[in-house]
Each structure stands twice: as structure tokens, then as C-alpha cells.
Tab-separated table of C-alpha atoms in Angstrom:
chain	number	residue	atom	x	y	z
A	1	MET	CA	10.043	-20.602	-25.009
A	2	VAL	CA	10.660	-18.026	-22.289
A	3	ASP	CA	10.244	-19.305	-18.611
A	4	PRO	CA	8.164	-16.430	-16.686
A	5	THR	CA	10.024	-17.486	-13.378
A	6	GLN	CA	13.340	-16.219	-14.876
A	7	SER	CA	12.190	-12.766	-15.256
A	8	PRO	CA	14.209	-10.054	-13.327
A	9	PRO	CA	13.107	-10.002	-9.754
A	10	ARG	CA	12.550	-6.218	-9.774
A	11	ALA	CA	10.151	-6.490	-12.798
A	12	ARG	CA	8.324	-9.078	-10.989
A	13	GLN	CA	8.132	-6.930	-7.982
A	14	LEU	CA	6.917	-4.041	-9.929
A	15	LEU	CA	4.168	-6.259	-11.565
A	16	ASP	CA	3.046	-7.382	-8.097
A	17	ALA	CA	2.874	-3.875	-6.712
A	18	LEU	CA	1.001	-2.374	-9.732
A	19	ALA	CA	-1.505	-5.359	-9.600
A	20	TYR	CA	-1.900	-4.664	-5.925
A	21	ALA	CA	-2.421	-1.013	-6.619
A	22	VAL	CA	-5.134	-1.638	-9.384
A	23	ALA	CA	-6.894	-4.077	-7.177
A	24	VAL	CA	-7.064	-1.644	-4.186
A	25	ALA	CA	-8.091	1.118	-6.375
A	26	GLY	CA	-10.886	-1.046	-7.895
A	27	VAL	CA	-12.014	-2.030	-4.531
A	28	VAL	CA	-12.084	1.645	-3.096
A	29	PHE	CA	-14.005	2.632	-6.384
A	30	ALA	CA	-16.695	-0.039	-5.868
A	31	LEU	CA	-16.979	0.807	-1.965
A	32	GLY	CA	-17.155	4.574	-3.320
A	33	ILE	CA	-20.076	3.782	-5.626
A	34	VAL	CA	-21.900	1.794	-2.876
A	35	VAL	CA	-21.505	4.742	-0.216
A	36	SER	CA	-22.034	7.658	-2.582
A	37	PHE	CA	-25.184	6.312	-4.191
A	38	SER	CA	-26.609	4.960	-1.072
A	39	LEU	CA	-26.314	8.495	0.383
A	40	GLY	CA	-28.146	10.039	-2.532
A	41	SER	CA	-25.104	11.214	-4.451
A	42	ASN	CA	-23.582	10.562	-7.999
A	43	LEU	CA	-20.293	10.223	-9.467
A	44	VAL	CA	-19.012	13.483	-7.948
A	45	GLY	CA	-19.385	11.680	-4.514
A	46	VAL	CA	-17.415	8.866	-5.818
A	47	LYS	CA	-14.694	11.279	-6.873
A	48	TYR	CA	-14.527	12.838	-3.502
A	49	PHE	CA	-14.624	9.485	-1.675
A	50	LEU	CA	-11.727	8.413	-3.834
A	51	PHE	CA	-9.857	11.589	-2.973
A	52	LEU	CA	-10.468	11.294	0.678
A	53	VAL	CA	-9.401	7.501	0.818
A	54	GLY	CA	-6.371	8.124	-1.399
A	55	MET	CA	-5.210	10.896	0.896
A	56	LEU	CA	-5.780	8.618	4.048
A	57	LEU	CA	-3.955	5.784	2.457
A	58	PHE	CA	-1.210	7.926	1.408
A	59	GLY	CA	-0.586	9.383	4.977
A	60	TYR	CA	-0.956	5.791	6.689
A	61	SER	CA	1.611	4.249	4.285
A	62	THR	CA	3.911	7.048	4.782
A	63	PHE	CA	3.675	6.593	8.287
A	64	LEU	CA	4.180	2.900	7.907
A	65	MET	CA	7.479	3.547	6.033
A	66	LEU	CA	9.007	5.675	8.992
A	67	PRO	CA	12.276	4.019	10.203
A	68	ASP	CA	12.545	3.009	13.955
A	69	PRO	CA	14.040	5.817	16.080
A	70	PRO	CA	17.798	5.036	16.969
A	71	TRP	CA	17.245	5.605	20.576
A	72	ASP	CA	14.710	5.969	23.356
A	73	ILE	CA	14.569	8.217	26.435
A	74	GLU	CA	13.553	6.844	29.819
A	75	LYS	CA	13.396	8.750	33.192
A	76	THR	CA	15.112	6.962	36.101
A	77	GLY	CA	13.875	6.906	39.669
A	78	ASP	CA	15.774	9.893	40.786
A	79	GLY	CA	14.668	12.148	37.914
A	80	ASP	CA	17.724	11.618	35.478
A	81	ILE	CA	17.164	10.844	31.779
A	82	GLU	CA	18.620	7.676	30.432
A	83	ILE	CA	19.190	7.208	26.825
A	84	ILE	CA	18.682	3.487	25.621
A	85	LYS	CA	19.773	2.491	22.341
A	86	ASN	CA	17.031	0.721	20.366
A	87	LYS	CA	17.480	-2.448	18.727
A	88	GLN	CA	16.192	-2.636	15.163
A	89	ARG	CA	12.835	-4.421	15.148
A	90	GLY	CA	12.769	-4.752	11.342
A	91	GLU	CA	11.179	-7.728	9.956
A	92	VAL	CA	13.213	-10.716	9.149
A	93	ILE	CA	13.268	-12.107	5.745
A	94	GLY	CA	10.846	-14.796	5.439
A	95	SER	CA	8.591	-13.336	8.174
A	96	ARG	CA	6.100	-11.747	5.916
A	97	ASP	CA	2.629	-13.211	6.221
A	98	GLU	CA	0.201	-12.981	3.278
A	99	THR	CA	-3.106	-11.391	3.911
A	100	ARG	CA	-6.287	-12.893	2.306
A	101	PHE	CA	-6.379	-9.884	0.153
A	102	GLN	CA	-2.940	-10.248	-1.063
A	103	ALA	CA	-3.665	-13.899	-1.803
A	104	ALA	CA	-6.757	-13.010	-3.882
A	105	VAL	CA	-4.521	-10.347	-5.751
A	106	GLN	CA	-2.162	-13.167	-6.528
A	107	ARG	CA	-4.872	-14.889	-8.444
A	108	ILE	CA	-5.333	-11.951	-10.942
A	109	PRO	CA	-3.755	-12.609	-14.214
A	110	PRO	CA	-0.822	-12.353	-15.062
A	111	LEU	CA	0.508	-12.745	-11.416
A	112	PRO	CA	-0.072	-16.731	-11.306
A	113	SER	CA	2.568	-16.955	-13.917
A	114	TYR	CA	5.080	-14.289	-12.585
A	115	SER	CA	4.279	-14.782	-8.836
A	116	ILE	CA	7.057	-14.403	-6.352
A	117	PRO	CA	7.195	-15.728	-2.585
A	118	PRO	CA	6.118	-12.981	0.011
A	119	GLU	CA	9.461	-12.501	1.337
A	120	GLN	CA	10.787	-11.256	-1.993
A	121	ARG	CA	7.804	-8.898	-2.793
A	122	LEU	CA	8.143	-5.145	-1.989
A	123	SER	CA	7.026	-4.221	1.663
A	124	PRO	CA	3.290	-3.859	2.294
A	125	ALA	CA	3.850	-0.082	3.089
A	126	THR	CA	5.455	0.421	-0.291
A	127	LYS	CA	2.649	-1.208	-2.083
A	128	LEU	CA	0.138	0.385	0.058
A	129	PHE	CA	1.900	3.815	-0.912
A	130	VAL	CA	1.648	2.806	-4.722
A	131	ALA	CA	-2.073	1.794	-4.103
A	132	SER	CA	-2.697	5.319	-2.777
A	133	MET	CA	-1.245	6.880	-5.721
A	134	ALA	CA	-3.486	4.737	-8.087
A	135	VAL	CA	-6.672	5.815	-5.904
A	136	LEU	CA	-5.594	9.456	-6.096
A	137	ALA	CA	-4.969	9.024	-9.765
A	138	ALA	CA	-8.394	7.543	-10.367
A	139	SER	CA	-10.001	10.586	-8.612
A	140	PHE	CA	-7.903	12.874	-10.844
A	141	ILE	CA	-8.825	10.885	-14.013
A	142	MET	CA	-12.450	11.100	-13.091
A	143	GLU	CA	-12.362	14.899	-12.937
A	144	THR	CA	-9.905	15.771	-15.783
A	145	MET	CA	-10.681	13.205	-18.480
A	146	PHE	CA	-14.389	12.464	-17.687
A	147	GLY	CA	-15.455	15.882	-16.372
A	148	VAL	CA	-17.059	14.526	-13.187
A	149	GLY	CA	-17.910	17.403	-10.932
A	150	MET	CA	-16.820	20.229	-13.400
């Protein structure tokens, strides 16, 4: 019998990121239905809502992935410019907190069998980037495969 905890860590990270992306896309889709139908629209409104939120998530996750600048500039009292080398403020391994949403995602099958500790998962920014791609893909599929808004 195969022990699921012995699977390669990259495969488990990928499974975790994909489950997170599907969960985010599902939540955004459900929210899009509520918003669109409450405003008197139909599935075309849901498609546009998915596109808009997907682009916002894409931009936000890209911003979160930007590295820290290697230096900072300060003006001294006499008007000179002083360059200060920044220390890396990256997170220390083991410091990632698990949000309630991530804890709920961890209960979606098959993740309970293949779960990994928060410090071994992909970064939240990376998972949000993958989720933005899933939300944009849902909008694209609604238009191309199901003909919504054509």
C-alpha cells in the first residue's frame, strides 16, 4: 500500500495550489452570481465579474511577488542623500500563518490525505497568482465553450 505522505513534496505543493485555485475560483463564481443577478443581469454579468476580479487578483498577486529593494534613499539634515542597504525582510520558514480560508481549503478532498505543513506550501502570493489564472480561465471558458455573451 502506498503512503500518501511519501509523495514528492513538489507534487503535494502543486496539488495544494490547484485546490486553492479551484476553491478561490468557485467562491468568486458564486459571488459573481449573487452580484450579477442582484443587479438584474445574467451570466454575461458573471463572466465580466470573473474577468474583473481575475485581473485584480492577477495584479495584486504580482505586486505581492515583487522582491524587496536592495537599498533605500534618505535625505540627511544638510540636504545630502544617504543610501542605506536594506536587510531582507523575507519571511522565516515556519512563520506562515494559515488563514481560515486556507484551513477550509485543506479540508477539501484529497488534501486531507496529502496535506503538508504551511511552511512547506507555496507562498500565498504564488497560490493567489495561480488562483487568478483559474478565475480568468473560468471567464474564458464561459465565453468560448458555453457561448455566454457571444
